[in-house]
């Protein structure tokens, strides 16, 4: 189900709770909402649709991927400054992002994964994990 995008910073600043098998409906709604906004959005966190769960959806090329309880377990020493927009916020803001990240997460079948990401996908994942941690750029 496509959900309304939350713009209330009080809600967005809350740290997300760990997600479990019972939260797969939220993950599906996140995918539906990402697909409905694919012309203007490349990633979403569950709190952006009003759910305080540690779940993100990231557009990786033509395939959207859901990450449940994603954690950055390592990152490159190098970082860069960039500007990012957000569907929940007006305008763009400056932020720093690592060049590469390694992320552990569960998929929608609750199967564990650990992958290395770089480039735009890495940047999107970092942005959405920030959302899960209550960090607003």
mmCIF file with all atom_site columns, C-alpha atoms in Angstrom:
data_model
loop_
_atom_site.group_PDB
_atom_site.id
_atom_site.type_symbol
_atom_site.label_atom_id
_atom_site.label_alt_id
_atom_site.label_comp_id
_atom_site.label_asym_id
_atom_site.label_entity_id
_atom_site.label_seq_id
_atom_site.pdbx_PDB_ins_code
_atom_site.Cartn_x
_atom_site.Cartn_y
_atom_site.Cartn_z
_atom_site.occupancy
_atom_site.B_iso_or_equiv
_atom_site.pdbx_formal_charge
_atom_site.auth_seq_id
_atom_site.auth_comp_id
_atom_site.auth_asym_id
_atom_site.auth_atom_id
_atom_site.pdbx_PDB_model_num
ATOM 1   C CA . UNK A 1 1   ? 0.000  0.000   0.000   1.00 0.00 ? 1   UNK A CA 1
ATOM 2   C CA . UNK A 1 2   ? 1.334  3.454   -0.902  1.00 0.00 ? 2   UNK A CA 1
ATOM 3   C CA . UNK A 1 3   ? 1.698  5.537   2.242   1.00 0.00 ? 3   UNK A CA 1
ATOM 4   C CA . UNK A 1 4   ? 1.813  9.283   2.884   1.00 0.00 ? 4   UNK A CA 1
ATOM 5   C CA . UNK A 1 5   ? 5.301  10.780  3.347   1.00 0.00 ? 5   UNK A CA 1
ATOM 6   C CA . UNK A 1 6   ? 5.853  12.130  6.873   1.00 0.00 ? 6   UNK A CA 1
ATOM 7   C CA . UNK A 1 7   ? 7.358  15.612  7.111   1.00 0.00 ? 7   UNK A CA 1
ATOM 8   C CA . UNK A 1 8   ? 7.146  16.085  10.904  1.00 0.00 ? 8   UNK A CA 1
ATOM 9   C CA . UNK A 1 9   ? 10.748 16.366  12.150  1.00 0.00 ? 9   UNK A CA 1
ATOM 10  C CA . UNK A 1 10  ? 9.669  15.327  15.676  1.00 0.00 ? 10  UNK A CA 1
ATOM 11  C CA . UNK A 1 11  ? 8.674  11.924  14.267  1.00 0.00 ? 11  UNK A CA 1
ATOM 12  C CA . UNK A 1 12  ? 11.717 11.732  11.975  1.00 0.00 ? 12  UNK A CA 1
ATOM 13  C CA . UNK A 1 13  ? 14.136 12.409  14.853  1.00 0.00 ? 13  UNK A CA 1
ATOM 14  C CA . UNK A 1 14  ? 13.089 9.306   16.819  1.00 0.00 ? 14  UNK A CA 1
ATOM 15  C CA . UNK A 1 15  ? 15.526 6.399   16.703  1.00 0.00 ? 15  UNK A CA 1
ATOM 16  C CA . UNK A 1 16  ? 13.894 3.405   15.042  1.00 0.00 ? 16  UNK A CA 1
ATOM 17  C CA . UNK A 1 17  ? 13.163 0.139   16.826  1.00 0.00 ? 17  UNK A CA 1
ATOM 18  C CA . UNK A 1 18  ? 14.492 -3.204  15.650  1.00 0.00 ? 18  UNK A CA 1
ATOM 19  C CA . UNK A 1 19  ? 12.227 -4.816  13.051  1.00 0.00 ? 19  UNK A CA 1
ATOM 20  C CA . UNK A 1 20  ? 11.129 -8.454  12.996  1.00 0.00 ? 20  UNK A CA 1
ATOM 21  C CA . UNK A 1 21  ? 9.138  -10.951 10.925  1.00 0.00 ? 21  UNK A CA 1
ATOM 22  C CA . UNK A 1 22  ? 5.891  -9.243  11.943  1.00 0.00 ? 22  UNK A CA 1
ATOM 23  C CA . UNK A 1 23  ? 7.025  -6.048  10.201  1.00 0.00 ? 23  UNK A CA 1
ATOM 24  C CA . UNK A 1 24  ? 7.149  -7.412  6.629   1.00 0.00 ? 24  UNK A CA 1
ATOM 25  C CA . UNK A 1 25  ? 3.915  -5.491  5.837   1.00 0.00 ? 25  UNK A CA 1
ATOM 26  C CA . UNK A 1 26  ? 5.822  -2.268  6.608   1.00 0.00 ? 26  UNK A CA 1
ATOM 27  C CA . UNK A 1 27  ? 8.616  -3.357  4.247   1.00 0.00 ? 27  UNK A CA 1
ATOM 28  C CA . UNK A 1 28  ? 6.069  -4.018  1.478   1.00 0.00 ? 28  UNK A CA 1
ATOM 29  C CA . UNK A 1 29  ? 4.450  -0.611  2.053   1.00 0.00 ? 29  UNK A CA 1
ATOM 30  C CA . UNK A 1 30  ? 7.904  0.976   1.911   1.00 0.00 ? 30  UNK A CA 1
ATOM 31  C CA . UNK A 1 31  ? 8.542  -0.659  -1.480  1.00 0.00 ? 31  UNK A CA 1
ATOM 32  C CA . UNK A 1 32  ? 5.123  0.403   -2.780  1.00 0.00 ? 32  UNK A CA 1
ATOM 33  C CA . UNK A 1 33  ? 5.732  3.983   -1.626  1.00 0.00 ? 33  UNK A CA 1
ATOM 34  C CA . UNK A 1 34  ? 9.231  4.059   -3.135  1.00 0.00 ? 34  UNK A CA 1
ATOM 35  C CA . UNK A 1 35  ? 7.869  2.780   -6.458  1.00 0.00 ? 35  UNK A CA 1
ATOM 36  C CA . UNK A 1 36  ? 5.080  5.383   -6.396  1.00 0.00 ? 36  UNK A CA 1
ATOM 37  C CA . UNK A 1 37  ? 7.691  8.130   -5.951  1.00 0.00 ? 37  UNK A CA 1
ATOM 38  C CA . UNK A 1 38  ? 10.456 6.698   -8.168  1.00 0.00 ? 38  UNK A CA 1
ATOM 39  C CA . UNK A 1 39  ? 10.580 9.806   -10.347 1.00 0.00 ? 39  UNK A CA 1
ATOM 40  C CA . UNK A 1 40  ? 11.676 11.944  -7.370  1.00 0.00 ? 40  UNK A CA 1
ATOM 41  C CA . UNK A 1 41  ? 12.996 9.469   -4.786  1.00 0.00 ? 41  UNK A CA 1
ATOM 42  C CA . UNK A 1 42  ? 15.756 6.816   -4.599  1.00 0.00 ? 42  UNK A CA 1
ATOM 43  C CA . UNK A 1 43  ? 15.378 5.653   -1.010  1.00 0.00 ? 43  UNK A CA 1
ATOM 44  C CA . UNK A 1 44  ? 13.028 5.615   1.964   1.00 0.00 ? 44  UNK A CA 1
ATOM 45  C CA . UNK A 1 45  ? 13.194 4.719   5.641   1.00 0.00 ? 45  UNK A CA 1
ATOM 46  C CA . UNK A 1 46  ? 10.197 3.344   7.519   1.00 0.00 ? 46  UNK A CA 1
ATOM 47  C CA . UNK A 1 47  ? 9.875  6.446   9.706   1.00 0.00 ? 47  UNK A CA 1
ATOM 48  C CA . UNK A 1 48  ? 9.238  8.434   6.528   1.00 0.00 ? 48  UNK A CA 1
ATOM 49  C CA . UNK A 1 49  ? 5.934  6.547   6.207   1.00 0.00 ? 49  UNK A CA 1
ATOM 50  C CA . UNK A 1 50  ? 5.108  6.823   9.902   1.00 0.00 ? 50  UNK A CA 1
ATOM 51  C CA . UNK A 1 51  ? 6.539  3.512   11.115  1.00 0.00 ? 51  UNK A CA 1
ATOM 52  C CA . UNK A 1 52  ? 9.222  3.560   13.809  1.00 0.00 ? 52  UNK A CA 1
ATOM 53  C CA . UNK A 1 53  ? 11.023 0.440   12.561  1.00 0.00 ? 53  UNK A CA 1
ATOM 54  C CA . UNK A 1 54  ? 14.584 -0.072  11.328  1.00 0.00 ? 54  UNK A CA 1
ATOM 55  C CA . UNK A 1 55  ? 13.731 -0.795  7.688   1.00 0.00 ? 55  UNK A CA 1
ATOM 56  C CA . UNK A 1 56  ? 14.914 0.956   4.527   1.00 0.00 ? 56  UNK A CA 1
ATOM 57  C CA . UNK A 1 57  ? 14.201 0.590   0.810   1.00 0.00 ? 57  UNK A CA 1
ATOM 58  C CA . UNK A 1 58  ? 16.877 1.615   -1.690  1.00 0.00 ? 58  UNK A CA 1
ATOM 59  C CA . UNK A 1 59  ? 16.673 1.903   -5.458  1.00 0.00 ? 59  UNK A CA 1
ATOM 60  C CA . UNK A 1 60  ? 19.688 -0.042  -6.809  1.00 0.00 ? 60  UNK A CA 1
ATOM 61  C CA . UNK A 1 61  ? 19.552 0.562   -10.534 1.00 0.00 ? 61  UNK A CA 1
ATOM 62  C CA . UNK A 1 62  ? 16.196 -0.774  -11.691 1.00 0.00 ? 62  UNK A CA 1
ATOM 63  C CA . UNK A 1 63  ? 15.735 -3.006  -8.639  1.00 0.00 ? 63  UNK A CA 1
ATOM 64  C CA . UNK A 1 64  ? 14.509 -1.679  -5.287  1.00 0.00 ? 64  UNK A CA 1
ATOM 65  C CA . UNK A 1 65  ? 15.999 -3.527  -2.314  1.00 0.00 ? 65  UNK A CA 1
ATOM 66  C CA . UNK A 1 66  ? 14.607 -3.711  1.218   1.00 0.00 ? 66  UNK A CA 1
ATOM 67  C CA . UNK A 1 67  ? 17.078 -3.857  4.102   1.00 0.00 ? 67  UNK A CA 1
ATOM 68  C CA . UNK A 1 68  ? 15.729 -4.852  7.498   1.00 0.00 ? 68  UNK A CA 1
ATOM 69  C CA . UNK A 1 69  ? 17.828 -3.769  10.493  1.00 0.00 ? 69  UNK A CA 1
ATOM 70  C CA . UNK A 1 70  ? 20.705 -2.501  8.327   1.00 0.00 ? 70  UNK A CA 1
ATOM 71  C CA . UNK A 1 71  ? 23.973 -1.750  10.117  1.00 0.00 ? 71  UNK A CA 1
ATOM 72  C CA . UNK A 1 72  ? 27.135 -0.238  8.655   1.00 0.00 ? 72  UNK A CA 1
ATOM 73  C CA . UNK A 1 73  ? 29.809 -2.619  9.974   1.00 0.00 ? 73  UNK A CA 1
ATOM 74  C CA . UNK A 1 74  ? 32.777 -0.955  8.275   1.00 0.00 ? 74  UNK A CA 1
ATOM 75  C CA . UNK A 1 75  ? 33.549 1.985   6.018   1.00 0.00 ? 75  UNK A CA 1
ATOM 76  C CA . UNK A 1 76  ? 36.377 3.449   4.005   1.00 0.00 ? 76  UNK A CA 1
ATOM 77  C CA . UNK A 1 77  ? 38.698 5.998   5.533   1.00 0.00 ? 77  UNK A CA 1
ATOM 78  C CA . UNK A 1 78  ? 37.880 8.389   2.712   1.00 0.00 ? 78  UNK A CA 1
ATOM 79  C CA . UNK A 1 79  ? 34.784 10.562  2.692   1.00 0.00 ? 79  UNK A CA 1
ATOM 80  C CA . UNK A 1 80  ? 33.383 13.409  0.652   1.00 0.00 ? 80  UNK A CA 1
ATOM 81  C CA . UNK A 1 81  ? 31.068 16.368  1.122   1.00 0.00 ? 81  UNK A CA 1
ATOM 82  C CA . UNK A 1 82  ? 27.863 16.340  -0.885  1.00 0.00 ? 82  UNK A CA 1
ATOM 83  C CA . UNK A 1 83  ? 24.413 17.900  -1.003  1.00 0.00 ? 83  UNK A CA 1
ATOM 84  C CA . UNK A 1 84  ? 21.325 15.772  -0.550  1.00 0.00 ? 84  UNK A CA 1
ATOM 85  C CA . UNK A 1 85  ? 17.626 16.298  -0.789  1.00 0.00 ? 85  UNK A CA 1
ATOM 86  C CA . UNK A 1 86  ? 14.980 14.366  1.076   1.00 0.00 ? 86  UNK A CA 1
ATOM 87  C CA . UNK A 1 87  ? 11.344 13.620  0.328   1.00 0.00 ? 87  UNK A CA 1
ATOM 88  C CA . UNK A 1 88  ? 10.504 14.519  3.937   1.00 0.00 ? 88  UNK A CA 1
ATOM 89  C CA . UNK A 1 89  ? 12.321 17.871  3.907   1.00 0.00 ? 89  UNK A CA 1
ATOM 90  C CA . UNK A 1 90  ? 12.401 21.009  1.782   1.00 0.00 ? 90  UNK A CA 1
ATOM 91  C CA . UNK A 1 91  ? 15.515 21.878  -0.223  1.00 0.00 ? 91  UNK A CA 1
ATOM 92  C CA . UNK A 1 92  ? 18.992 20.353  -0.112  1.00 0.00 ? 92  UNK A CA 1
ATOM 93  C CA . UNK A 1 93  ? 21.557 20.208  2.680   1.00 0.00 ? 93  UNK A CA 1
ATOM 94  C CA . UNK A 1 94  ? 25.294 19.573  2.903   1.00 0.00 ? 94  UNK A CA 1
ATOM 95  C CA . UNK A 1 95  ? 26.512 16.360  4.489   1.00 0.00 ? 95  UNK A CA 1
ATOM 96  C CA . UNK A 1 96  ? 29.548 14.058  4.552   1.00 0.00 ? 96  UNK A CA 1
ATOM 97  C CA . UNK A 1 97  ? 29.436 10.492  3.280   1.00 0.00 ? 97  UNK A CA 1
ATOM 98  C CA . UNK A 1 98  ? 31.980 7.650   3.249   1.00 0.00 ? 98  UNK A CA 1
ATOM 99  C CA . UNK A 1 99  ? 33.173 6.474   -0.151  1.00 0.00 ? 99  UNK A CA 1
ATOM 100 C CA . UNK A 1 100 ? 32.474 2.802   0.631   1.00 0.00 ? 100 UNK A CA 1
ATOM 101 C CA . UNK A 1 101 ? 30.451 1.005   3.284   1.00 0.00 ? 101 UNK A CA 1
ATOM 102 C CA . UNK A 1 102 ? 29.909 -2.605  4.278   1.00 0.00 ? 102 UNK A CA 1
ATOM 103 C CA . UNK A 1 103 ? 26.365 -3.285  5.458   1.00 0.00 ? 103 UNK A CA 1
ATOM 104 C CA . UNK A 1 104 ? 24.798 -6.214  7.301   1.00 0.00 ? 104 UNK A CA 1
ATOM 105 C CA . UNK A 1 105 ? 21.027 -6.572  7.000   1.00 0.00 ? 105 UNK A CA 1
ATOM 106 C CA . UNK A 1 106 ? 18.169 -9.038  6.700   1.00 0.00 ? 106 UNK A CA 1
ATOM 107 C CA . UNK A 1 107 ? 16.121 -9.347  3.524   1.00 0.00 ? 107 UNK A CA 1
ATOM 108 C CA . UNK A 1 108 ? 12.329 -9.746  3.457   1.00 0.00 ? 108 UNK A CA 1
ATOM 109 C CA . UNK A 1 109 ? 12.718 -13.479 4.105   1.00 0.00 ? 109 UNK A CA 1
ATOM 110 C CA . UNK A 1 110 ? 14.791 -12.580 7.212   1.00 0.00 ? 110 UNK A CA 1
ATOM 111 C CA . UNK A 1 111 ? 17.913 -14.025 5.558   1.00 0.00 ? 111 UNK A CA 1
ATOM 112 C CA . UNK A 1 112 ? 21.168 -12.329 6.594   1.00 0.00 ? 112 UNK A CA 1
ATOM 113 C CA . UNK A 1 113 ? 23.338 -10.494 4.051   1.00 0.00 ? 113 UNK A CA 1
ATOM 114 C CA . UNK A 1 114 ? 26.624 -8.624  4.199   1.00 0.00 ? 114 UNK A CA 1
ATOM 115 C CA . UNK A 1 115 ? 27.606 -6.549  1.161   1.00 0.00 ? 115 UNK A CA 1
ATOM 116 C CA . UNK A 1 116 ? 29.996 -3.794  0.140   1.00 0.00 ? 116 UNK A CA 1
ATOM 117 C CA . UNK A 1 117 ? 28.517 -0.676  -1.478  1.00 0.00 ? 117 UNK A CA 1
ATOM 118 C CA . UNK A 1 118 ? 30.076 2.356   -3.137  1.00 0.00 ? 118 UNK A CA 1
ATOM 119 C CA . UNK A 1 119 ? 29.023 5.331   -5.193  1.00 0.00 ? 119 UNK A CA 1
ATOM 120 C CA . UNK A 1 120 ? 25.441 6.566   -5.243  1.00 0.00 ? 120 UNK A CA 1
ATOM 121 C CA . UNK A 1 121 ? 24.016 3.378   -3.709  1.00 0.00 ? 121 UNK A CA 1
ATOM 122 C CA . UNK A 1 122 ? 26.361 3.778   -0.726  1.00 0.00 ? 122 UNK A CA 1
ATOM 123 C CA . UNK A 1 123 ? 25.252 7.383   -0.337  1.00 0.00 ? 123 UNK A CA 1
ATOM 124 C CA . UNK A 1 124 ? 21.556 6.459   -0.432  1.00 0.00 ? 124 UNK A CA 1
ATOM 125 C CA . UNK A 1 125 ? 22.017 3.687   2.142   1.00 0.00 ? 125 UNK A CA 1
ATOM 126 C CA . UNK A 1 126 ? 23.887 6.057   4.474   1.00 0.00 ? 126 UNK A CA 1
ATOM 127 C CA . UNK A 1 127 ? 21.116 8.648   4.154   1.00 0.00 ? 127 UNK A CA 1
ATOM 128 C CA . UNK A 1 128 ? 18.391 6.124   4.958   1.00 0.00 ? 128 UNK A CA 1
ATOM 129 C CA . UNK A 1 129 ? 20.309 4.551   7.863   1.00 0.00 ? 129 UNK A CA 1
ATOM 130 C CA . UNK A 1 130 ? 20.687 8.089   9.242   1.00 0.00 ? 130 UNK A CA 1
ATOM 131 C CA . UNK A 1 131 ? 16.887 8.330   9.142   1.00 0.00 ? 131 UNK A CA 1
ATOM 132 C CA . UNK A 1 132 ? 16.622 5.091   11.138  1.00 0.00 ? 132 UNK A CA 1
ATOM 133 C CA . UNK A 1 133 ? 18.993 6.582   13.700  1.00 0.00 ? 133 UNK A CA 1
ATOM 134 C CA . UNK A 1 134 ? 16.916 9.756   13.975  1.00 0.00 ? 134 UNK A CA 1
ATOM 135 C CA . UNK A 1 135 ? 19.533 11.836  12.136  1.00 0.00 ? 135 UNK A CA 1
ATOM 136 C CA . UNK A 1 136 ? 18.153 14.434  9.754   1.00 0.00 ? 136 UNK A CA 1
ATOM 137 C CA . UNK A 1 137 ? 20.553 16.046  7.296   1.00 0.00 ? 137 UNK A CA 1
#
